[in-house]
PDB file of C-alpha atoms in Angstrom:
ATOM      1  CA  MET A   1      39.837 -77.130 -27.731  1.00  0.00           C
ATOM      2  CA  ALA A   2      38.725 -79.006 -30.862  1.00  0.00           C
ATOM      3  CA  SER A   3      42.282 -80.124 -31.716  1.00  0.00           C
ATOM      4  CA  THR A   4      42.605 -82.022 -28.405  1.00  0.00           C
ATOM      5  CA  LEU A   5      39.320 -83.878 -28.694  1.00  0.00           C
ATOM      6  CA  SER A   6      38.897 -87.546 -29.509  1.00  0.00           C
ATOM      7  CA  ARG A   7      36.659 -88.588 -32.391  1.00  0.00           C
ATOM      8  CA  GLY A   8      33.870 -89.045 -29.878  1.00  0.00           C
ATOM      9  CA  GLY A   9      34.505 -85.570 -28.517  1.00  0.00           C
ATOM     10  CA  GLU A  10      34.352 -84.139 -32.029  1.00  0.00           C
ATOM     11  CA  ARG A  11      31.050 -85.940 -32.645  1.00  0.00           C
ATOM     12  CA  LEU A  12      29.712 -84.580 -29.361  1.00  0.00           C
ATOM     13  CA  LEU A  13      30.751 -81.061 -30.312  1.00  0.00           C
ATOM     14  CA  GLN A  14      28.970 -81.330 -33.676  1.00  0.00           C
ATOM     15  CA  ALA A  15      25.861 -82.907 -32.146  1.00  0.00           C
ATOM     16  CA  ALA A  16      25.747 -80.273 -29.399  1.00  0.00           C
ATOM     17  CA  GLU A  17      26.093 -77.392 -31.837  1.00  0.00           C
ATOM     18  CA  ASP A  18      23.203 -78.734 -33.908  1.00  0.00           C
ATOM     19  CA  LEU A  19      20.909 -79.852 -31.080  1.00  0.00           C
ATOM     20  CA  PHE A  20      21.339 -76.783 -28.883  1.00  0.00           C
ATOM     21  CA  TYR A  21      20.466 -74.623 -31.884  1.00  0.00           C
ATOM     22  CA  ARG A  22      17.503 -76.644 -33.172  1.00  0.00           C
ATOM     23  CA  GLN A  23      15.977 -77.797 -29.887  1.00  0.00           C
ATOM     24  CA  GLY A  24      17.274 -75.307 -27.336  1.00  0.00           C
ATOM     25  CA  ILE A  25      19.704 -75.703 -24.478  1.00  0.00           C
ATOM     26  CA  VAL A  26      17.302 -76.624 -21.683  1.00  0.00           C
ATOM     27  CA  ALA A  27      15.326 -79.013 -23.899  1.00  0.00           C
ATOM     28  CA  THR A  28      18.455 -80.909 -24.941  1.00  0.00           C
ATOM     29  CA  GLY A  29      19.474 -83.412 -22.322  1.00  0.00           C
ATOM     30  CA  VAL A  30      22.700 -85.326 -21.896  1.00  0.00           C
ATOM     31  CA  ASP A  31      21.008 -88.549 -23.017  1.00  0.00           C
ATOM     32  CA  THR A  32      19.996 -86.960 -26.324  1.00  0.00           C
ATOM     33  CA  LEU A  33      23.467 -85.513 -26.831  1.00  0.00           C
ATOM     34  CA  VAL A  34      25.309 -88.798 -26.309  1.00  0.00           C
ATOM     35  CA  GLU A  35      22.773 -90.803 -28.303  1.00  0.00           C
ATOM     36  CA  THR A  36      22.981 -88.418 -31.263  1.00  0.00           C
ATOM     37  CA  ALA A  37      26.783 -88.380 -31.139  1.00  0.00           C
ATOM     38  CA  GLY A  38      26.955 -92.145 -30.732  1.00  0.00           C
ATOM     39  CA  VAL A  39      29.101 -91.958 -27.605  1.00  0.00           C
ATOM     40  CA  SER A  40      28.750 -92.803 -23.916  1.00  0.00           C
ATOM     41  CA  LYS A  41      28.106 -90.411 -21.044  1.00  0.00           C
ATOM     42  CA  PRO A  42      31.613 -91.037 -19.689  1.00  0.00           C
ATOM     43  CA  THR A  43      32.953 -89.762 -23.023  1.00  0.00           C
ATOM     44  CA  LEU A  44      31.027 -86.515 -22.599  1.00  0.00           C
ATOM     45  CA  TYR A  45      32.326 -86.028 -19.075  1.00  0.00           C
ATOM     46  CA  ALA A  46      35.885 -87.053 -19.953  1.00  0.00           C
ATOM     47  CA  GLN A  47      36.013 -84.707 -22.947  1.00  0.00           C
ATOM     48  CA  PHE A  48      34.070 -81.720 -21.574  1.00  0.00           C
ATOM     49  CA  GLY A  49      33.381 -82.230 -17.877  1.00  0.00           C
ATOM     50  CA  SER A  50      29.723 -81.161 -18.040  1.00  0.00           C
ATOM     51  CA  LYS A  51      26.848 -80.271 -20.325  1.00  0.00           C
ATOM     52  CA  GLU A  52      27.549 -76.588 -19.570  1.00  0.00           C
ATOM     53  CA  ALA A  53      31.174 -76.911 -20.661  1.00  0.00           C
ATOM     54  CA  LEU A  54      30.063 -78.748 -23.822  1.00  0.00           C
ATOM     55  CA  LEU A  55      27.647 -75.902 -24.517  1.00  0.00           C
ATOM     56  CA  ALA A  56      30.396 -73.304 -24.098  1.00  0.00           C
ATOM     57  CA  ALA A  57      32.702 -75.306 -26.391  1.00  0.00           C
ATOM     58  CA  ALA A  58      29.954 -75.703 -29.005  1.00  0.00           C
ATOM     59  CA  LEU A  59      29.209 -71.969 -29.010  1.00  0.00           C
ATOM     60  CA  ASP A  60      32.900 -71.137 -29.185  1.00  0.00           C
ATOM     61  CA  HIS A  61      33.299 -73.527 -32.124  1.00  0.00           C
ATOM     62  CA  ARG A  62      30.362 -71.815 -33.856  1.00  0.00           C
ATOM     63  CA  ARG A  63      31.858 -68.383 -33.055  1.00  0.00           C
ATOM     64  CA  THR A  64      35.146 -69.299 -34.685  1.00  0.00           C
ATOM     65  CA  ARG A  65      33.507 -70.776 -37.789  1.00  0.00           C
ATOM     66  CA  ARG A  66      31.134 -67.833 -38.168  1.00  0.00           C
ATOM     67  CA  LEU A  67      33.852 -65.204 -37.964  1.00  0.00           C
ATOM     68  CA  GLU A  68      36.072 -67.134 -40.386  1.00  0.00           C
ATOM     69  CA  GLY A  69      33.119 -67.394 -42.759  1.00  0.00           C
ATOM     70  CA  LEU A  70      32.532 -63.660 -42.511  1.00  0.00           C
ATOM     71  CA  GLU A  71      36.154 -62.944 -43.421  1.00  0.00           C
ATOM     72  CA  ARG A  72      35.971 -65.267 -46.441  1.00  0.00           C
ATOM     73  CA  HIS A  73      32.802 -63.484 -47.545  1.00  0.00           C
ATOM     74  CA  LEU A  74      34.314 -60.025 -47.073  1.00  0.00           C
ATOM     75  CA  ALA A  75      37.433 -61.005 -49.039  1.00  0.00           C
ATOM     76  CA  ARG A  76      35.280 -61.165 -52.180  1.00  0.00           C
ATOM     77  CA  VAL A  77      34.143 -57.530 -51.877  1.00  0.00           C
ATOM     78  CA  ALA A  78      36.445 -54.606 -52.660  1.00  0.00           C
ATOM     79  CA  GLU A  79      34.515 -51.338 -52.222  1.00  0.00           C
ATOM     80  CA  PRO A  80      34.349 -50.185 -48.550  1.00  0.00           C
ATOM     81  CA  ARG A  81      30.618 -49.395 -48.383  1.00  0.00           C
ATOM     82  CA  ALA A  82      29.799 -52.657 -50.148  1.00  0.00           C
ATOM     83  CA  ARG A  83      32.026 -54.533 -47.672  1.00  0.00           C
ATOM     84  CA  LEU A  84      30.065 -53.139 -44.745  1.00  0.00           C
ATOM     85  CA  LEU A  85      26.762 -54.066 -46.375  1.00  0.00           C
ATOM     86  CA  ALA A  86      28.202 -57.493 -47.250  1.00  0.00           C
ATOM     87  CA  VAL A  87      27.853 -58.391 -43.573  1.00  0.00           C
ATOM     88  CA  PHE A  88      24.092 -58.391 -44.150  1.00  0.00           C
ATOM     89  CA  ASP A  89      24.438 -60.463 -47.346  1.00  0.00           C
ATOM     90  CA  TRP A  90      26.465 -62.980 -45.367  1.00  0.00           C
ATOM     91  CA  LEU A  91      23.769 -63.142 -42.701  1.00  0.00           C
ATOM     92  CA  THR A  92      21.046 -63.492 -45.340  1.00  0.00           C
ATOM     93  CA  ALA A  93      22.869 -66.446 -46.880  1.00  0.00           C
ATOM     94  CA  TRP A  94      23.546 -68.043 -43.495  1.00  0.00           C
ATOM     95  CA  HIS A  95      19.955 -67.726 -42.301  1.00  0.00           C
ATOM     96  CA  GLY A  96      18.300 -68.359 -45.668  1.00  0.00           C
ATOM     97  CA  ASP A  97      17.473 -71.910 -44.657  1.00  0.00           C
ATOM     98  CA  PRO A  98      13.764 -72.243 -43.808  1.00  0.00           C
ATOM     99  CA  ALA A  99      14.790 -74.139 -40.653  1.00  0.00           C
ATOM    100  CA  SER A 100      16.777 -71.159 -39.379  1.00  0.00           C
ATOM    101  CA  ARG A 101      15.989 -70.180 -35.815  1.00  0.00           C
ATOM    102  CA  GLY A 102      17.750 -66.841 -35.942  1.00  0.00           C
ATOM    103  CA  CYS A 103      20.984 -66.158 -34.113  1.00  0.00           C
ATOM    104  CA  ALA A 104      22.289 -69.091 -32.083  1.00  0.00           C
ATOM    105  CA  PHE A 105      24.090 -66.667 -29.795  1.00  0.00           C
ATOM    106  CA  LEU A 106      21.002 -64.619 -28.954  1.00  0.00           C
ATOM    107  CA  ASN A 107      19.007 -67.801 -28.494  1.00  0.00           C
ATOM    108  CA  ALA A 108      21.618 -69.073 -26.032  1.00  0.00           C
ATOM    109  CA  ALA A 109      21.692 -65.772 -24.154  1.00  0.00           C
ATOM    110  CA  ALA A 110      17.904 -65.921 -23.760  1.00  0.00           C
ATOM    111  CA  GLU A 111      18.183 -69.355 -22.149  1.00  0.00           C
ATOM    112  CA  LEU A 112      21.130 -68.489 -19.904  1.00  0.00           C
ATOM    113  CA  PRO A 113      20.242 -65.707 -17.453  1.00  0.00           C
ATOM    114  CA  ASP A 114      23.607 -65.814 -15.624  1.00  0.00           C
ATOM    115  CA  PRO A 115      25.996 -63.357 -17.352  1.00  0.00           C
ATOM    116  CA  GLY A 116      28.897 -65.214 -15.732  1.00  0.00           C
ATOM    117  CA  HIS A 117      28.053 -68.515 -17.442  1.00  0.00           C
ATOM    118  CA  PRO A 118      30.926 -69.477 -19.776  1.00  0.00           C
ATOM    119  CA  ALA A 119      28.530 -69.814 -22.717  1.00  0.00           C
ATOM    120  CA  ARG A 120      27.130 -66.317 -22.072  1.00  0.00           C
ATOM    121  CA  GLN A 121      30.691 -65.020 -22.106  1.00  0.00           C
ATOM    122  CA  THR A 122      31.152 -66.640 -25.530  1.00  0.00           C
ATOM    123  CA  VAL A 123      27.971 -64.917 -26.718  1.00  0.00           C
ATOM    124  CA  SER A 124      29.289 -61.558 -25.513  1.00  0.00           C
ATOM    125  CA  ARG A 125      32.674 -62.196 -27.131  1.00  0.00           C
ATOM    126  CA  TYR A 126      31.063 -63.053 -30.491  1.00  0.00           C
ATOM    127  CA  LYS A 127      28.838 -59.975 -30.473  1.00  0.00           C
ATOM    128  CA  ALA A 128      31.773 -57.764 -29.473  1.00  0.00           C
ATOM    129  CA  GLN A 129      33.924 -59.219 -32.241  1.00  0.00           C
ATOM    130  CA  LEU A 130      31.173 -58.749 -34.833  1.00  0.00           C
ATOM    131  CA  ARG A 131      30.618 -55.177 -33.670  1.00  0.00           C
ATOM    132  CA  GLY A 132      34.370 -54.514 -33.719  1.00  0.00           C
ATOM    133  CA  ARG A 133      34.678 -55.848 -37.255  1.00  0.00           C
ATOM    134  CA  MET A 134      31.784 -53.683 -38.411  1.00  0.00           C
ATOM    135  CA  SER A 135      33.416 -50.679 -36.753  1.00  0.00           C
ATOM    136  CA  GLU A 136      36.596 -51.369 -38.755  1.00  0.00           C
ATOM    137  CA  LEU A 137      34.547 -51.645 -41.943  1.00  0.00           C
ATOM    138  CA  ALA A 138      32.679 -48.433 -41.098  1.00  0.00           C
ATOM    139  CA  ALA A 139      35.993 -46.637 -40.568  1.00  0.00           C
ATOM    140  CA  GLU A 140      37.120 -47.850 -44.007  1.00  0.00           C
ATOM    141  CA  CYS A 141      33.983 -46.197 -45.424  1.00  0.00           C
ATOM    142  CA  GLY A 142      34.924 -42.901 -43.848  1.00  0.00           C
ATOM    143  CA  VAL A 143      31.782 -42.551 -41.746  1.00  0.00           C
ATOM    144  CA  SER A 144      31.685 -40.284 -38.758  1.00  0.00           C
ATOM    145  CA  ASP A 145      31.859 -42.221 -35.463  1.00  0.00           C
ATOM    146  CA  PRO A 146      32.321 -45.775 -36.801  1.00  0.00           C
ATOM    147  CA  ASP A 147      31.878 -47.311 -33.336  1.00  0.00           C
ATOM    148  CA  ASP A 148      28.451 -45.742 -32.964  1.00  0.00           C
ATOM    149  CA  LEU A 149      27.423 -46.861 -36.447  1.00  0.00           C
ATOM    150  CA  ALA A 150      28.630 -50.399 -35.711  1.00  0.00           C
ATOM    151  CA  TYR A 151      26.487 -50.454 -32.578  1.00  0.00           C
ATOM    152  CA  GLU A 152      23.431 -49.328 -34.568  1.00  0.00           C
ATOM    153  CA  LEU A 153      24.109 -51.917 -37.272  1.00  0.00           C
ATOM    154  CA  LEU A 154      24.349 -54.614 -34.611  1.00  0.00           C
ATOM    155  CA  LEU A 155      20.939 -53.485 -33.344  1.00  0.00           C
ATOM    156  CA  LEU A 156      19.592 -54.030 -36.875  1.00  0.00           C
ATOM    157  CA  ILE A 157      21.208 -57.468 -37.040  1.00  0.00           C
ATOM    158  CA  ASP A 158      19.864 -58.535 -33.668  1.00  0.00           C
ATOM    159  CA  GLY A 159      16.425 -57.214 -34.586  1.00  0.00           C
ATOM    160  CA  ALA A 160      16.471 -59.163 -37.848  1.00  0.00           C
ATOM    161  CA  SER A 161      17.525 -62.268 -35.923  1.00  0.00           C
ATOM    162  CA  SER A 162      14.514 -61.908 -33.663  1.00  0.00           C
ATOM    163  CA  ARG A 163      12.190 -61.543 -36.670  1.00  0.00           C
ATOM    164  CA  VAL A 164      13.575 -64.776 -38.092  1.00  0.00           C
ATOM    165  CA  LEU A 165      13.025 -66.567 -34.793  1.00  0.00           C
ATOM    166  CA  VAL A 166       9.638 -65.108 -33.902  1.00  0.00           C
ATOM    167  CA  ASP A 167       8.008 -64.775 -37.333  1.00  0.00           C
ATOM    168  CA  GLY A 168      10.097 -67.005 -39.593  1.00  0.00           C
ATOM    169  CA  ASP A 169      10.715 -63.894 -41.710  1.00  0.00           C
ATOM    170  CA  ALA A 170      13.215 -65.090 -44.321  1.00  0.00           C
ATOM    171  CA  ASP A 171      13.562 -61.532 -45.643  1.00  0.00           C
ATOM    172  CA  ALA A 172      14.474 -59.971 -42.298  1.00  0.00           C
ATOM    173  CA  TYR A 173      18.188 -59.609 -43.055  1.00  0.00           C
ATOM    174  CA  GLN A 174      17.490 -58.131 -46.477  1.00  0.00           C
ATOM    175  CA  ARG A 175      15.186 -55.584 -44.874  1.00  0.00           C
ATOM    176  CA  ALA A 176      17.848 -54.870 -42.264  1.00  0.00           C
ATOM    177  CA  ALA A 177      20.383 -54.422 -45.103  1.00  0.00           C
ATOM    178  CA  ALA A 178      18.169 -51.800 -46.744  1.00  0.00           C
ATOM    179  CA  ALA A 179      17.880 -49.946 -43.436  1.00  0.00           C
ATOM    180  CA  ALA A 180      21.645 -50.321 -42.937  1.00  0.00           C
ATOM    181  CA  ALA A 181      22.337 -48.776 -46.366  1.00  0.00           C
ATOM    182  CA  ARG A 182      20.244 -45.737 -45.448  1.00  0.00           C
ATOM    183  CA  LEU A 183      21.959 -45.482 -42.086  1.00  0.00           C
ATOM    184  CA  ILE A 184      25.442 -45.769 -43.610  1.00  0.00           C
ATOM    185  CA  ASP A 185      24.644 -43.185 -46.268  1.00  0.00           C
ATOM    186  CA  SER A 186      23.401 -40.771 -43.596  1.00  0.00           C
ATOM    187  CA  ARG A 187      26.773 -41.112 -41.851  1.00  0.00           C
ATOM    188  CA  LEU A 188      29.103 -40.798 -44.816  1.00  0.00           C
ATOM    189  CA  GLU A 189      31.257 -37.750 -44.399  1.00  0.00           C
ATOM    190  CA  THR A 190      30.896 -35.318 -47.259  1.00  0.00           C
ATOM    191  CA  PRO A 191      34.079 -33.796 -48.663  1.00  0.00           C
ATOM    192  CA  ALA A 192      34.717 -30.169 -47.654  1.00  0.00           C
TER     193      ALA A 192
END
């Protein structure tokens, strides 16, 4: 969608991504969005149709950027086990900012109870893609049942995200990485 947006639409997308994350979805009104982006309400409606559609577009934009960033990070790591653990390093770097509010996708899901909401579908797609990528990385490591391990690693990630949000625990992803290393090592297949 971003390639078909006007400059005002691009500014709205950036403002929405930031404001929905920092302030929350419900707390961020249309007036705040257009004022921050420096556009008019008709621009918002012409470019996105509604606040809900802008939210879905903002989350999808974040999803794309996040997954591209993960791939760039993984490209710097060669050894399979280290690549799987690099997901946690990437998260640590991303959420190392003291203003981090944890995972934008989980935060959005908590505010959007309707699983059919387009933004909730983006959340599910992101989490499924992250889990799928970790399953691929786990398979490269040679672990037994890489899909199951990926699910467990995603539980660690989501738990760390909640610790960041609830407690401001800047070390949550590093702690999750240590637990992930133990979990991975317990699953590595030993040669016969």
